[in-house]
XYZ file of C-alpha atoms in Angstrom:
131
model
C -5.784 -9.671 5.494
C -7.858 -7.487 3.202
C -10.404 -4.863 4.308
C -13.395 -7.129 3.702
C -12.010 -9.951 5.846
C -11.164 -7.497 8.632
C -14.677 -6.063 8.492
C -16.209 -9.565 8.561
C -14.205 -10.247 11.723
C -15.498 -7.054 13.343
C -19.108 -7.866 12.450
C -18.826 -11.414 13.755
C -17.101 -10.270 16.966
C -20.077 -8.003 17.712
C -22.696 -10.736 17.434
C -23.443 -13.515 19.927
C -23.252 -16.169 17.209
C -21.905 -16.241 13.645
C -23.996 -14.246 11.211
C -24.428 -16.017 7.859
C -24.835 -12.660 6.131
C -21.609 -11.153 7.528
C -19.730 -11.544 4.205
C -22.527 -9.819 2.295
C -22.780 -7.094 4.940
C -19.028 -6.407 4.754
C -19.079 -6.332 0.947
C -22.003 -3.886 0.948
C -20.353 -1.615 3.523
C -17.151 -1.463 1.439
C -19.172 -0.888 -1.758
C -20.816 2.082 -0.033
C -17.364 3.631 0.332
C -16.288 2.859 3.894
C -12.563 2.302 4.356
C -10.571 1.610 7.504
C -8.147 4.225 8.806
C -5.033 4.648 6.680
C -2.141 2.334 7.426
C 0.869 3.932 9.099
C 4.438 2.759 8.501
C 7.185 3.694 10.935
C 10.374 2.058 9.592
C 12.302 1.808 6.331
C 12.057 -2.001 6.468
C 8.248 -1.841 6.626
C 8.213 0.658 3.753
C 10.419 -1.609 1.622
C 7.902 -4.412 2.142
C 4.939 -2.261 1.077
C 5.806 -2.835 -2.564
C 9.060 -4.739 -2.818
C 11.049 -4.699 -6.037
C 11.450 -8.476 -5.998
C 7.690 -9.042 -5.731
C 6.990 -6.573 -8.548
C 9.565 -8.226 -10.818
C 8.329 -11.726 -9.969
C 4.769 -10.716 -10.832
C 5.847 -9.212 -14.166
C 4.394 -5.857 -13.116
C 7.548 -3.760 -13.069
C 7.532 -0.494 -15.043
C 3.735 -0.166 -14.811
C 3.164 3.117 -13.022
C -0.571 2.535 -12.539
C 0.432 -0.093 -10.000
C 2.617 2.227 -7.929
C 1.924 2.568 -4.220
C 1.433 6.134 -2.923
C 2.501 7.427 0.506
C 2.615 10.725 2.435
C 5.569 11.395 4.722
C 5.465 13.083 8.131
C 6.097 16.490 6.508
C 3.079 16.105 4.209
C 4.984 15.379 0.978
C 3.418 12.750 -1.286
C 5.486 10.080 -3.051
C 4.779 7.265 -5.480
C 6.807 4.076 -5.770
C 9.629 4.421 -8.322
C 8.942 1.580 -10.749
C 11.907 2.218 -13.077
C 14.912 0.799 -11.211
C 13.512 -2.408 -9.778
C 16.243 -4.655 -11.187
C 18.957 -2.477 -9.634
C 17.195 -2.539 -6.262
C 17.123 -6.343 -6.323
C 20.630 -6.944 -7.712
C 22.340 -4.392 -5.453
C 20.081 -4.848 -2.408
C 19.009 -1.203 -2.507
C 16.048 0.106 -0.523
C 12.797 1.018 -2.273
C 12.848 4.220 -4.321
C 10.097 6.865 -4.107
C 9.360 9.852 -6.397
C 7.966 13.053 -4.908
C 4.661 13.840 -6.617
C 4.527 16.927 -8.802
C 8.296 17.435 -8.954
C 11.209 16.454 -11.141
C 13.431 15.888 -8.103
C 15.558 12.805 -7.842
C 13.861 9.978 -6.072
C 14.394 9.248 -2.396
C 14.837 5.846 -0.899
C 13.101 4.407 2.112
C 16.078 5.070 4.391
C 15.839 8.839 3.826
C 12.068 9.133 4.265
C 10.607 11.192 7.117
C 8.604 8.758 9.274
C 5.924 7.879 10.001
C 4.449 7.629 6.529
C 0.787 7.151 5.700
C -0.171 4.677 2.971
C -2.538 6.534 0.645
C -2.752 3.784 -1.984
C -1.684 0.170 -1.823
C -2.581 -1.400 -5.183
C -2.760 -4.887 -3.651
C -5.375 -3.706 -1.110
C -7.370 -1.922 -3.823
C -7.511 -5.165 -5.840
C -8.873 -6.990 -2.766
C -11.923 -4.689 -2.553
C -13.503 -6.366 -5.562
C -13.789 -9.775 -3.878
């Protein structure tokens, strides 16, 4: 469910009967800059699903860094999705790789991340805001 649909549900739950303008209201609220609280992820399996290698390869969007998800771990370090080894992740069943922002350190995988992590950018959610 995208942010707009969630907001429509909230608006409609607060009214005694369906509001025909609820879609427009939700769109206008999002356009004004409101966003729900950041999503929290607490397991490596959930983090792997945030932006799975298989889905990126299937969509033809691998190797495009502007589509990388961004997270912050429990220690405050920020990471972006490693988009360069997607084929290896799929073929060898490896967990998702993440690069620490602003460093040249080797990437970490989801199993070595310090949880919980906060999703700072999910490109699929950002695309939904334009609906």
